[in-house]
PDB file of C-alpha atoms and ligand atoms in Angstrom:
ATOM      1  CA  UNK M   2       0.000   0.000   0.000  1.00  0.00           C
ATOM      2  CA  UNK M   3       1.352   3.421  -0.938  1.00  0.00           C
ATOM      3  CA  UNK M   4       0.023   6.454   0.957  1.00  0.00           C
ATOM      4  CA  UNK M   5      -0.214  10.041  -0.388  1.00  0.00           C
ATOM      5  CA  UNK M   6      -1.348  13.334   1.131  1.00  0.00           C
ATOM      6  CA  UNK M   7      -4.270  15.193  -0.445  1.00  0.00           C
ATOM      7  CA  UNK M   8      -4.269  19.048  -0.728  1.00  0.00           C
ATOM      8  CA  UNK M   9      -6.851  19.248   2.109  1.00  0.00           C
ATOM      9  CA  UNK M  10      -4.503  17.450   4.517  1.00  0.00           C
ATOM     10  CA  UNK M  11      -6.133  14.043   4.153  1.00  0.00           C
ATOM     11  CA  UNK M  12      -4.504  10.778   3.132  1.00  0.00           C
ATOM     12  CA  UNK M  13      -5.277   8.391   0.289  1.00  0.00           C
ATOM     13  CA  UNK M  14      -3.963   4.874   0.036  1.00  0.00           C
ATOM     14  CA  UNK M  15      -3.142   3.095  -3.213  1.00  0.00           C
ATOM     15  CA  UNK M  16      -2.826  -0.641  -3.463  1.00  0.00           C
ATOM     16  CA  UNK M  17      -0.027  -1.343  -5.957  1.00  0.00           C
ATOM     17  CA  UNK M  18       0.548  -4.867  -7.248  1.00  0.00           C
ATOM     18  CA  UNK M  19       4.329  -5.239  -7.550  1.00  0.00           C
ATOM     19  CA  UNK M  20       4.344  -9.028  -8.115  1.00  0.00           C
ATOM     20  CA  UNK M  21       5.422  -8.633 -11.739  1.00  0.00           C
ATOM     21  CA  UNK M  22       8.116  -6.138 -10.825  1.00  0.00           C
ATOM     22  CA  UNK M  23       9.348  -8.476  -8.096  1.00  0.00           C
ATOM     23  CA  UNK M  24       9.355 -11.444 -10.499  1.00  0.00           C
ATOM     24  CA  UNK M  25      11.319  -9.419 -13.047  1.00  0.00           C
ATOM     25  CA  UNK M  26      13.810  -8.406 -10.341  1.00  0.00           C
ATOM     26  CA  UNK M  27      14.167 -12.043  -9.171  1.00  0.00           C
ATOM     27  CA  UNK M  28      14.729 -13.160 -12.760  1.00  0.00           C
ATOM     28  CA  UNK M  29      17.342 -10.458 -13.327  1.00  0.00           C
ATOM     29  CA  UNK M  30      19.096 -11.440 -10.101  1.00  0.00           C
ATOM     30  CA  UNK M  31      19.054 -15.137 -11.084  1.00  0.00           C
ATOM     31  CA  UNK M  32      20.469 -14.243 -14.510  1.00  0.00           C
ATOM     32  CA  UNK M  33      23.214 -12.164 -12.881  1.00  0.00           C
ATOM     33  CA  UNK M  34      24.049 -15.005 -10.481  1.00  0.00           C
ATOM     34  CA  UNK M  35      24.190 -17.477 -13.403  1.00  0.00           C
ATOM     35  CA  UNK M  36      26.473 -15.083 -15.289  1.00  0.00           C
ATOM     36  CA  UNK M  37      28.935 -14.635 -12.447  1.00  0.00           C
ATOM     37  CA  UNK M  38      28.894 -18.392 -11.744  1.00  0.00           C
ATOM     38  CA  UNK M  39      29.643 -18.870 -15.433  1.00  0.00           C
ATOM     39  CA  UNK M  40      32.564 -16.428 -15.257  1.00  0.00           C
ATOM     40  CA  UNK M  41      33.999 -18.293 -12.233  1.00  0.00           C
ATOM     41  CA  UNK M  42      33.630 -21.660 -13.959  1.00  0.00           C
ATOM     42  CA  UNK M  43      34.948 -20.319 -17.249  1.00  0.00           C
ATOM     43  CA  UNK M  44      38.055 -18.739 -15.768  1.00  0.00           C
ATOM     44  CA  UNK M  45      38.786 -21.983 -13.902  1.00  0.00           C
ATOM     45  CA  UNK M  46      38.139 -24.008 -17.070  1.00  0.00           C
ATOM     46  CA  UNK M  47      40.406 -21.808 -19.200  1.00  0.00           C
ATOM     47  CA  UNK M  48      43.162 -21.525 -16.619  1.00  0.00           C
ATOM     48  CA  UNK M  49      43.585 -25.281 -15.971  1.00  0.00           C
ATOM     49  CA  UNK M  50      44.455 -26.390 -19.526  1.00  0.00           C
ATOM     50  CA  UNK M  51      46.387 -23.174 -20.143  1.00  0.00           C
ATOM     51  CA  UNK M  52      48.661 -23.944 -17.167  1.00  0.00           C
ATOM     52  CA  UNK M  53      49.437 -27.343 -18.698  1.00  0.00           C
ATOM     53  CA  UNK M  54      50.126 -25.801 -22.115  1.00  0.00           C
ATOM     54  CA  UNK M  55      52.403 -23.123 -20.640  1.00  0.00           C
ATOM     55  CA  UNK M  56      54.161 -25.711 -18.450  1.00  0.00           C
ATOM     56  CA  UNK M  57      55.030 -27.756 -21.527  1.00  0.00           C
ATOM     57  CA  UNK M  58      55.942 -25.113 -24.073  1.00  0.00           C
ATOM     58  CA  UNK M  59      59.421 -24.185 -22.712  1.00  0.00           C
ATOM     59  CA  UNK M  60      60.507 -27.771 -23.495  1.00  0.00           C
ATOM     60  CA  UNK M  61      58.558 -28.145 -26.679  1.00  0.00           C
ATOM     61  CA  UNK M  62      59.854 -24.776 -27.921  1.00  0.00           C
ATOM     62  CA  UNK M  63      63.221 -26.497 -28.348  1.00  0.00           C
ATOM     63  CA  UNK M  64      62.309 -28.743 -31.268  1.00  0.00           C
ATOM     64  CA  UNK M  65      65.942 -29.918 -31.560  1.00  0.00           C
ATOM     65  CA  UNK M  66      65.490 -31.833 -28.270  1.00  0.00           C
ATOM     66  CA  UNK M  67      63.445 -34.721 -29.584  1.00  0.00           C
ATOM     67  CA  UNK M  68      65.528 -35.608 -32.691  1.00  0.00           C
ATOM     68  CA  UNK M  69      68.747 -35.153 -30.658  1.00  0.00           C
ATOM     69  CA  UNK M  70      67.487 -37.537 -27.971  1.00  0.00           C
ATOM     70  CA  UNK M  71      66.322 -40.019 -30.609  1.00  0.00           C
ATOM     71  CA  UNK M  72      69.757 -39.913 -32.311  1.00  0.00           C
ATOM     72  CA  UNK M  73      71.546 -40.357 -29.012  1.00  0.00           C
ATOM     73  CA  UNK M  74      69.265 -43.259 -28.234  1.00  0.00           C
ATOM     74  CA  UNK M  75      70.192 -45.139 -31.435  1.00  0.00           C
ATOM     75  CA  UNK M  76      73.930 -44.445 -30.908  1.00  0.00           C
ATOM     76  CA  UNK M  77      73.651 -45.888 -27.416  1.00  0.00           C
ATOM     77  CA  UNK M  78      71.692 -48.861 -28.670  1.00  0.00           C
ATOM     78  CA  UNK M  79      74.487 -49.603 -31.150  1.00  0.00           C
ATOM     79  CA  UNK M  80      77.044 -49.589 -28.316  1.00  0.00           C
ATOM     80  CA  UNK M  81      75.209 -52.438 -26.597  1.00  0.00           C
ATOM     81  CA  UNK M  82      75.578 -53.511 -22.970  1.00  0.00           C
ATOM     82  CA  UNK M  83      78.184 -50.905 -21.910  1.00  0.00           C
ATOM     83  CA  UNK M  84      75.716 -48.085 -22.473  1.00  0.00           C
ATOM     84  CA  UNK M  85      72.700 -49.801 -20.891  1.00  0.00           C
ATOM     85  CA  UNK M  86      72.248 -47.331 -17.970  1.00  0.00           C
ATOM     86  CA  UNK M  87      72.462 -44.237 -20.148  1.00  0.00           C
ATOM     87  CA  UNK M  88      70.121 -45.871 -22.637  1.00  0.00           C
ATOM     88  CA  UNK M  89      67.505 -46.325 -19.909  1.00  0.00           C
ATOM     89  CA  UNK M  90      67.843 -42.675 -18.905  1.00  0.00           C
ATOM     90  CA  UNK M  91      67.385 -41.462 -22.455  1.00  0.00           C
ATOM     91  CA  UNK M  92      64.438 -43.815 -22.858  1.00  0.00           C
ATOM     92  CA  UNK M  93      62.814 -42.274 -19.763  1.00  0.00           C
ATOM     93  CA  UNK M  94      63.501 -38.768 -21.109  1.00  0.00           C
ATOM     94  CA  UNK M  95      61.859 -39.634 -24.430  1.00  0.00           C
ATOM     95  CA  UNK M  96      58.839 -41.107 -22.641  1.00  0.00           C
ATOM     96  CA  UNK M  97      58.349 -38.008 -20.500  1.00  0.00           C
ATOM     97  CA  UNK M  98      58.690 -35.711 -23.521  1.00  0.00           C
ATOM     98  CA  UNK M  99      56.053 -37.783 -25.305  1.00  0.00           C
ATOM     99  CA  UNK M 100      53.688 -37.659 -22.334  1.00  0.00           C
ATOM    100  CA  UNK M 101      54.209 -33.899 -22.002  1.00  0.00           C
ATOM    101  CA  UNK M 102      53.477 -33.387 -25.705  1.00  0.00           C
ATOM    102  CA  UNK M 103      50.263 -35.465 -25.245  1.00  0.00           C
ATOM    103  CA  UNK M 104      49.151 -33.311 -22.289  1.00  0.00           C
ATOM    104  CA  UNK M 105      49.811 -30.079 -24.171  1.00  0.00           C
ATOM    105  CA  UNK M 106      47.912 -31.402 -27.175  1.00  0.00           C
ATOM    106  CA  UNK M 107      44.871 -32.462 -25.082  1.00  0.00           C
ATOM    107  CA  UNK M 108      44.799 -29.193 -23.147  1.00  0.00           C
ATOM    108  CA  UNK M 109      45.048 -27.087 -26.290  1.00  0.00           C
ATOM    109  CA  UNK M 110      42.167 -29.073 -27.874  1.00  0.00           C
ATOM    110  CA  UNK M 111      40.079 -28.632 -24.717  1.00  0.00           C
ATOM    111  CA  UNK M 112      40.714 -24.878 -24.803  1.00  0.00           C
ATOM    112  CA  UNK M 113      39.664 -24.777 -28.429  1.00  0.00           C
ATOM    113  CA  UNK M 114      36.376 -26.557 -27.584  1.00  0.00           C
ATOM    114  CA  UNK M 115      35.632 -24.073 -24.793  1.00  0.00           C
ATOM    115  CA  UNK M 116      36.379 -21.077 -26.967  1.00  0.00           C
ATOM    116  CA  UNK M 117      34.292 -22.538 -29.826  1.00  0.00           C
ATOM    117  CA  UNK M 118      31.376 -23.072 -27.417  1.00  0.00           C
ATOM    118  CA  UNK M 119      31.466 -19.443 -26.327  1.00  0.00           C
ATOM    119  CA  UNK M 120      31.733 -18.219 -29.934  1.00  0.00           C
ATOM    120  CA  UNK M 121      28.937 -20.536 -31.145  1.00  0.00           C
ATOM    121  CA  UNK M 122      26.703 -19.405 -28.341  1.00  0.00           C
ATOM    122  CA  UNK M 123      27.170 -15.729 -29.103  1.00  0.00           C
ATOM    123  CA  UNK M 124      26.631 -16.487 -32.817  1.00  0.00           C
ATOM    124  CA  UNK M 125      23.293 -18.144 -31.998  1.00  0.00           C
ATOM    125  CA  UNK M 126      22.257 -15.318 -29.616  1.00  0.00           C
ATOM    126  CA  UNK M 127      23.020 -12.770 -32.323  1.00  0.00           C
ATOM    127  CA  UNK M 128      21.060 -14.812 -34.911  1.00  0.00           C
ATOM    128  CA  UNK M 129      24.190 -15.267 -37.018  1.00  0.00           C
ATOM    129  CA  UNK M 130      24.317 -19.061 -37.248  1.00  0.00           C
ATOM    130  CA  UNK M 131      23.416 -20.193 -40.777  1.00  0.00           C
ATOM    131  CA  UNK M 132      22.429 -23.779 -41.496  1.00  0.00           C
ATOM    132  CA  UNK M 133      22.449 -25.656 -44.757  1.00  0.00           C
ATOM    133  CA  UNK M 134      20.077 -28.574 -45.136  1.00  0.00           C
ATOM    134  CA  UNK M 135      20.762 -31.831 -46.932  1.00  0.00           C
ATOM    135  CA  UNK M 136      19.680 -35.462 -46.646  1.00  0.00           C
ATOM    136  CA  UNK M 137      21.926 -37.235 -44.139  1.00  0.00           C
ATOM    137  CA  UNK M 138      22.053 -40.984 -43.625  1.00  0.00           C
ATOM    138  CA  UNK M 139      21.847 -41.282 -39.834  1.00  0.00           C
ATOM    139  CA  UNK M 140      23.318 -44.818 -39.800  1.00  0.00           C
ATOM    140  CA  UNK M 141      26.513 -43.609 -41.542  1.00  0.00           C
ATOM    141  CA  UNK M 142      26.865 -40.545 -39.351  1.00  0.00           C
ATOM    142  CA  UNK M 143      26.419 -42.605 -36.174  1.00  0.00           C
ATOM    143  CA  UNK M 144      28.914 -45.266 -37.374  1.00  0.00           C
ATOM    144  CA  UNK M 145      31.440 -42.475 -37.946  1.00  0.00           C
ATOM    145  CA  UNK M 146      30.840 -41.042 -34.472  1.00  0.00           C
ATOM    146  CA  UNK M 147      31.176 -44.481 -32.871  1.00  0.00           C
ATOM    147  CA  UNK M 148      34.577 -44.815 -34.511  1.00  0.00           C
ATOM    148  CA  UNK M 149      35.529 -41.329 -33.298  1.00  0.00           C
ATOM    149  CA  UNK M 150      34.516 -42.147 -29.703  1.00  0.00           C
ATOM    150  CA  UNK M 151      35.818 -45.742 -29.681  1.00  0.00           C
ATOM    151  CA  UNK M 152      39.128 -44.867 -27.972  1.00  0.00           C
ATOM    152  CA  UNK M 153      37.263 -43.014 -25.222  1.00  0.00           C
ATOM    153  CA  UNK M 154      34.894 -45.978 -24.788  1.00  0.00           C
ATOM    154  CA  UNK M 155      37.842 -48.397 -24.574  1.00  0.00           C
ATOM    155  CA  UNK M 156      39.742 -46.227 -22.099  1.00  0.00           C
ATOM    156  CA  UNK M 157      36.711 -46.206 -19.748  1.00  0.00           C
ATOM    157  CA  UNK M 158      35.739 -49.836 -20.525  1.00  0.00           C
ATOM    158  CA  UNK M 159      32.270 -48.728 -21.635  1.00  0.00           C
ATOM    159  CA  UNK M 160      30.178 -50.173 -24.460  1.00  0.00           C
ATOM    160  CA  UNK M 161      29.093 -47.866 -27.274  1.00  0.00           C
ATOM    161  CA  UNK M 162      26.365 -49.282 -29.516  1.00  0.00           C
ATOM    162  CA  UNK M 163      24.197 -48.156 -32.385  1.00  0.00           C
ATOM    163  CA  UNK M 164      20.685 -49.354 -33.160  1.00  0.00           C
ATOM    164  CA  UNK M 165      20.327 -46.883 -35.997  1.00  0.00           C
ATOM    165  CA  UNK M 166      19.183 -48.163 -39.402  1.00  0.00           C
ATOM    166  CA  UNK M 167      19.347 -46.424 -42.803  1.00  0.00           C
ATOM    167  CA  UNK M 168      17.139 -43.426 -42.010  1.00  0.00           C
ATOM    168  CA  UNK M 169      17.622 -40.150 -43.892  1.00  0.00           C
ATOM    169  CA  UNK M 170      17.054 -36.831 -42.130  1.00  0.00           C
ATOM    170  CA  UNK M 171      17.212 -33.216 -43.320  1.00  0.00           C
ATOM    171  CA  UNK M 172      20.054 -31.498 -41.495  1.00  0.00           C
ATOM    172  CA  UNK M 173      23.222 -29.472 -41.593  1.00  0.00           C
ATOM    173  CA  UNK M 174      25.783 -32.261 -41.268  1.00  0.00           C
ATOM    174  CA  UNK M 175      28.391 -30.318 -39.274  1.00  0.00           C
ATOM    175  CA  UNK M 176      25.843 -28.953 -36.803  1.00  0.00           C
ATOM    176  CA  UNK M 177      24.127 -32.344 -36.438  1.00  0.00           C
ATOM    177  CA  UNK M 178      27.538 -33.845 -35.658  1.00  0.00           C
ATOM    178  CA  UNK M 179      27.998 -31.114 -33.039  1.00  0.00           C
ATOM    179  CA  UNK M 180      24.659 -32.104 -31.434  1.00  0.00           C
ATOM    180  CA  UNK M 181      25.762 -35.747 -31.218  1.00  0.00           C
ATOM    181  CA  UNK M 182      29.257 -34.838 -30.009  1.00  0.00           C
ATOM    182  CA  UNK M 183      27.857 -32.638 -27.217  1.00  0.00           C
ATOM    183  CA  UNK M 184      25.400 -35.306 -26.034  1.00  0.00           C
ATOM    184  CA  UNK M 185      27.897 -38.160 -26.380  1.00  0.00           C
ATOM    185  CA  UNK M 186      30.643 -36.102 -24.719  1.00  0.00           C
ATOM    186  CA  UNK M 187      28.405 -35.608 -21.663  1.00  0.00           C
ATOM    187  CA  UNK M 188      27.306 -39.257 -21.687  1.00  0.00           C
ATOM    188  CA  UNK M 189      30.981 -40.300 -21.472  1.00  0.00           C
ATOM    189  CA  UNK M 190      31.787 -37.623 -18.916  1.00  0.00           C
ATOM    190  CA  UNK M 191      29.028 -38.763 -16.551  1.00  0.00           C
ATOM    191  CA  UNK M 192      29.196 -42.558 -17.080  1.00  0.00           C
ATOM    192  CA  UNK M 193      31.697 -44.816 -15.326  1.00  0.00           C
ATOM    193  CA  UNK M 194      30.077 -48.238 -15.763  1.00  0.00           C
ATOM    194  CA  UNK M 195      27.943 -49.853 -18.434  1.00  0.00           C
ATOM    195  CA  UNK M 196      27.799 -47.743 -21.571  1.00  0.00           C
ATOM    196  CA  UNK M 197      26.011 -45.697 -24.169  1.00  0.00           C
ATOM    197  CA  UNK M 198      23.439 -46.678 -26.790  1.00  0.00           C
ATOM    198  CA  UNK M 199      22.251 -44.623 -29.759  1.00  0.00           C
ATOM    199  CA  UNK M 200      18.921 -45.451 -31.394  1.00  0.00           C
ATOM    200  CA  UNK M 201      16.601 -43.862 -33.958  1.00  0.00           C
ATOM    201  CA  UNK M 202      12.886 -44.308 -34.334  1.00  0.00           C
ATOM    202  CA  UNK M 203      11.237 -43.465 -37.649  1.00  0.00           C
ATOM    203  CA  UNK M 204       7.826 -41.871 -36.936  1.00  0.00           C
ATOM    204  CA  UNK M 205       6.746 -40.797 -40.395  1.00  0.00           C
ATOM    205  CA  UNK M 206       7.634 -37.160 -40.984  1.00  0.00           C
ATOM    206  CA  UNK M 207       9.770 -37.080 -37.825  1.00  0.00           C
ATOM    207  CA  UNK M 208      12.658 -39.158 -36.598  1.00  0.00           C
ATOM    208  CA  UNK M 209      13.315 -39.527 -32.862  1.00  0.00           C
ATOM    209  CA  UNK M 210      17.003 -39.991 -32.008  1.00  0.00           C
ATOM    210  CA  UNK M 211      17.879 -41.168 -28.495  1.00  0.00           C
ATOM    211  CA  UNK M 212      21.240 -41.337 -26.729  1.00  0.00           C
ATOM    212  CA  UNK M 213      20.970 -43.339 -23.489  1.00  0.00           C
ATOM    213  CA  UNK M 214      23.669 -43.784 -20.889  1.00  0.00           C
ATOM    214  CA  UNK M 215      23.999 -45.752 -17.666  1.00  0.00           C
ATOM    215  CA  UNK M 216      25.723 -42.887 -15.836  1.00  0.00           C
ATOM    216  CA  UNK M 217      25.106 -40.922 -12.640  1.00  0.00           C
ATOM    217  CA  UNK M 218      21.809 -39.474 -13.890  1.00  0.00           C
ATOM    218  CA  UNK M 219      20.408 -36.012 -13.168  1.00  0.00           C
ATOM    219  CA  UNK M 220      18.438 -35.152 -10.003  1.00  0.00           C
ATOM    220  CA  UNK M 221      14.754 -34.496 -10.785  1.00  0.00           C
ATOM    221  CA  UNK M 222      15.040 -30.933  -9.428  1.00  0.00           C
ATOM    222  CA  UNK M 223      17.691 -30.101 -12.064  1.00  0.00           C
ATOM    223  CA  UNK M 224      16.114 -31.797 -15.072  1.00  0.00           C
ATOM    224  CA  UNK M 225      14.436 -28.694 -16.466  1.00  0.00           C
ATOM    225  CA  UNK M 226      17.622 -26.616 -16.126  1.00  0.00           C
ATOM    226  CA  UNK M 227      19.903 -28.861 -18.184  1.00  0.00           C
ATOM    227  CA  UNK M 228      19.226 -26.913 -21.399  1.00  0.00           C
ATOM    228  CA  UNK M 229      19.575 -23.478 -19.768  1.00  0.00           C
ATOM    229  CA  UNK M 230      22.707 -21.528 -20.589  1.00  0.00           C
ATOM    230  CA  UNK M 231      25.469 -21.653 -17.965  1.00  0.00           C
ATOM    231  CA  UNK M 232      23.671 -24.424 -16.095  1.00  0.00           C
ATOM    232  CA  UNK M 233      25.528 -27.264 -14.380  1.00  0.00           C
ATOM    233  CA  UNK M 234      24.190 -29.603 -11.702  1.00  0.00           C
ATOM    234  CA  UNK M 235      27.464 -29.174  -9.818  1.00  0.00           C
ATOM    235  CA  UNK M 236      28.785 -25.663 -10.520  1.00  0.00           C
ATOM    236  CA  UNK M 237      31.563 -25.619  -7.884  1.00  0.00           C
ATOM    237  CA  UNK M 238      35.022 -24.982  -9.315  1.00  0.00           C
ATOM    238  CA  UNK M 239      36.200 -28.211  -7.665  1.00  0.00           C
ATOM    239  CA  UNK M 240      33.681 -30.369  -9.514  1.00  0.00           C
ATOM    240  CA  UNK M 241      35.007 -33.511 -11.152  1.00  0.00           C
ATOM    241  CA  UNK M 242      33.640 -32.978 -14.652  1.00  0.00           C
ATOM    242  CA  UNK M 243      34.816 -29.944 -16.613  1.00  0.00           C
ATOM    243  CA  UNK M 244      32.666 -27.875 -18.987  1.00  0.00           C
ATOM    244  CA  UNK M 245      31.044 -24.490 -19.219  1.00  0.00           C
ATOM    245  CA  UNK M 246      27.329 -25.256 -18.982  1.00  0.00           C
ATOM    246  CA  UNK M 247      26.892 -24.054 -22.580  1.00  0.00           C
ATOM    247  CA  UNK M 248      26.952 -27.406 -24.421  1.00  0.00           C
ATOM    248  CA  UNK M 249      23.304 -28.379 -23.906  1.00  0.00           C
ATOM    249  CA  UNK M 250      22.053 -24.819 -24.463  1.00  0.00           C
ATOM    250  CA  UNK M 251      23.844 -24.776 -27.847  1.00  0.00           C
ATOM    251  CA  UNK M 252      22.561 -28.289 -28.619  1.00  0.00           C
ATOM    252  CA  UNK M 253      18.952 -27.280 -27.910  1.00  0.00           C
ATOM    253  CA  UNK M 254      19.244 -24.172 -30.094  1.00  0.00           C
ATOM    254  CA  UNK M 255      20.724 -26.163 -32.997  1.00  0.00           C
ATOM    255  CA  UNK M 256      17.960 -28.802 -32.764  1.00  0.00           C
ATOM    256  CA  UNK M 257      15.313 -26.053 -32.651  1.00  0.00           C
ATOM    257  CA  UNK M 258      16.881 -24.303 -35.646  1.00  0.00           C
ATOM    258  CA  UNK M 259      16.315 -27.602 -37.512  1.00  0.00           C
ATOM    259  CA  UNK M 260      12.639 -27.458 -36.508  1.00  0.00           C
ATOM    260  CA  UNK M 261      13.019 -30.185 -33.864  1.00  0.00           C
ATOM    261  CA  UNK M 262      12.653 -30.586 -30.087  1.00  0.00           C
ATOM    262  CA  UNK M 263      14.942 -32.032 -27.452  1.00  0.00           C
ATOM    263  CA  UNK M 264      14.227 -33.418 -23.984  1.00  0.00           C
ATOM    264  CA  UNK M 265      15.854 -35.516 -21.317  1.00  0.00           C
ATOM    265  CA  UNK M 266      14.620 -38.329 -19.085  1.00  0.00           C
ATOM    266  CA  UNK M 267      16.820 -39.375 -16.231  1.00  0.00           C
ATOM    267  CA  UNK M 268      16.975 -41.365 -13.034  1.00  0.00           C
ATOM    268  CA  UNK M 269      19.603 -40.493 -10.459  1.00  0.00           C
ATOM    269  CA  UNK M 270      22.113 -43.315 -10.157  1.00  0.00           C
ATOM    270  CA  UNK M 271      20.694 -45.197 -13.167  1.00  0.00           C
ATOM    271  CA  UNK M 272      21.364 -43.011 -16.235  1.00  0.00           C
ATOM    272  CA  UNK M 273      19.985 -40.449 -18.653  1.00  0.00           C
ATOM    273  CA  UNK M 274      18.312 -40.521 -22.075  1.00  0.00           C
ATOM    274  CA  UNK M 275      18.487 -37.498 -24.348  1.00  0.00           C
ATOM    275  CA  UNK M 276      15.987 -37.562 -27.248  1.00  0.00           C
ATOM    276  CA  UNK M 277      15.836 -35.076 -30.109  1.00  0.00           C
ATOM    277  CA  UNK M 278      13.620 -34.982 -33.164  1.00  0.00           C
ATOM    278  CA  UNK M 279      14.579 -34.263 -36.757  1.00  0.00           C
ATOM    279  CA  UNK M 280      12.703 -33.927 -40.016  1.00  0.00           C
ATOM    280  CA  UNK M 281      12.791 -37.036 -42.192  1.00  0.00           C
ATOM    281  CA  UNK M 282      14.360 -36.332 -45.587  1.00  0.00           C
ATOM    282  CA  UNK M 283      12.085 -36.216 -48.587  1.00  0.00           C
ATOM    283  CA  UNK M 284      12.585 -39.448 -50.610  1.00  0.00           C
ATOM    284  CA  UNK M 285      13.079 -37.457 -53.859  1.00  0.00           C
ATOM    285  CA  UNK M 286      15.832 -35.357 -52.318  1.00  0.00           C
ATOM    286  CA  UNK M 287      17.506 -38.466 -50.916  1.00  0.00           C
ATOM    287  CA  UNK M 288      17.666 -39.833 -54.477  1.00  0.00           C
ATOM    288  CA  UNK M 289      19.023 -36.548 -55.907  1.00  0.00           C
ATOM    289  CA  UNK M 290      21.103 -35.698 -52.851  1.00  0.00           C
ATOM    290  CA  UNK M 291      20.325 -32.080 -53.575  1.00  0.00           C
ATOM    291  CA  UNK M 292      21.289 -29.549 -50.858  1.00  0.00           C
ATOM    292  CA  UNK M 293      18.918 -26.733 -49.853  1.00  0.00           C
ATOM    293  CA  UNK M 294      19.011 -23.779 -47.461  1.00  0.00           C
ATOM    294  CA  UNK M 295      16.965 -23.557 -44.269  1.00  0.00           C
ATOM    295  CA  UNK M 296      15.303 -20.132 -44.511  1.00  0.00           C
TER     296      UNK M 296
HETATM  297  P1  ADP G 301      28.816 -28.852 -19.389  1.00  0.00           P
HETATM  298  O1  ADP G 301      29.686 -28.198 -20.393  1.00  0.00           O
HETATM  299  O2  ADP G 301      29.009 -28.382 -18.005  1.00  0.00           O
HETATM  300  O3  ADP G 301      28.763 -30.353 -19.487  1.00  0.00           O
HETATM  301  P2  ADP G 301      26.225 -28.894 -20.588  1.00  0.00           P
HETATM  302  O4  ADP G 301      25.357 -27.765 -21.003  1.00  0.00           O
HETATM  303  O5  ADP G 301      26.747 -29.802 -21.649  1.00  0.00           O
HETATM  304  O6  ADP G 301      27.392 -28.274 -19.735  1.00  0.00           O
HETATM  305  O7  ADP G 301      25.428 -29.759 -19.522  1.00  0.00           O
HETATM  306  C1  ADP G 301      24.807 -29.105 -18.428  1.00  0.00           C
HETATM  307  C2  ADP G 301      24.760 -29.989 -17.221  1.00  0.00           C
HETATM  308  O8  ADP G 301      23.785 -31.036 -17.409  1.00  0.00           O
HETATM  309  C3  ADP G 301      26.064 -30.733 -16.914  1.00  0.00           C
HETATM  310  O9  ADP G 301      26.988 -29.930 -16.207  1.00  0.00           O
HETATM  311  C4  ADP G 301      25.539 -31.898 -16.083  1.00  0.00           C
HETATM  312  O10 ADP G 301      25.319 -31.475 -14.757  1.00  0.00           O
HETATM  313  C5  ADP G 301      24.185 -32.214 -16.717  1.00  0.00           C
HETATM  314  N1  ADP G 301      24.277 -33.321 -17.711  1.00  0.00           N
HETATM  315  C6  ADP G 301      24.266 -33.225 -19.063  1.00  0.00           C
HETATM  316  N2  ADP G 301      24.323 -34.439 -19.637  1.00  0.00           N
HETATM  317  C7  ADP G 301      24.368 -35.347 -18.636  1.00  0.00           C
HETATM  318  C8  ADP G 301      24.438 -36.796 -18.589  1.00  0.00           C
HETATM  319  N3  ADP G 301      24.453 -37.552 -19.701  1.00  0.00           N
HETATM  320  N4  ADP G 301      24.472 -37.376 -17.357  1.00  0.00           N
HETATM  321  C9  ADP G 301      24.431 -36.621 -16.232  1.00  0.00           C
HETATM  322  N5  ADP G 301      24.374 -35.269 -16.208  1.00  0.00           N
HETATM  323  C10 ADP G 301      24.348 -34.625 -17.399  1.00  0.00           C
END
């Protein structure tokens, strides 16, 4: 209630409904909190791989080191038993250089993914992401992705299976790959036992694609936030899994730009299933393989 004096010395009361104002303020505060959480997470995410890269570069900036060590190694090998100790030392040096080069390579690739996520997101927000549209054979694309992720699956002893037949969808191949890579990347990140299965269900004009994992799952209270920008179930900077909280927001936008929907079903401790829909490719266009532009 707001009170005001009248010219004759009286008082009038106004009842003002500020619910909407309060809601808008709460939303703005939540957005600000999400943004500063994002900045904390992002600076941690960028700093960690950068430290590894910068730790390795002083050695790797001396490219003569590796061939010199390799040459020394073969000279020592030729000398046989008398040089055995030195040979072992050089062998250890070569192994640590190789491991360092591997770490630098992985960290630099991780940095590139983070930076690409941020750039893609701002491109989408500014309405500057253009898509082409062509008939894509889902079975081939998924086979390719399974090959790409096979090392990761082996290193975590997880199965990675496809139940996708020869179904053609209309999509921008690079962006569709990005959708799969984001969902699969998370599935691997959050699964330690069991594995990941990709399936596709042809429902006439639409195709439903599902990626299911047997990972940690998502608490029910967080399910509807997964596709929000900057959202992570565990946003502390000490959390186990890296990331920026942008991957699923980008994925949702790309699916929507293709005219599809995306949703997640999950049970904590049992796993998650991400399903997205795509337009089935027109049979004539599949035969002609003729690309078109999404308006
Ligand atoms: P991030 O880059 O942090 O992984 P995403 O936008 O890709 O961000 O995902 C948002 C959040 O949703 C993740 O931080 C995680 O908490 C949750 N999430 C996404 N996919 C899965 C999954 N397959 N299993 C469990 N949690 C998941």
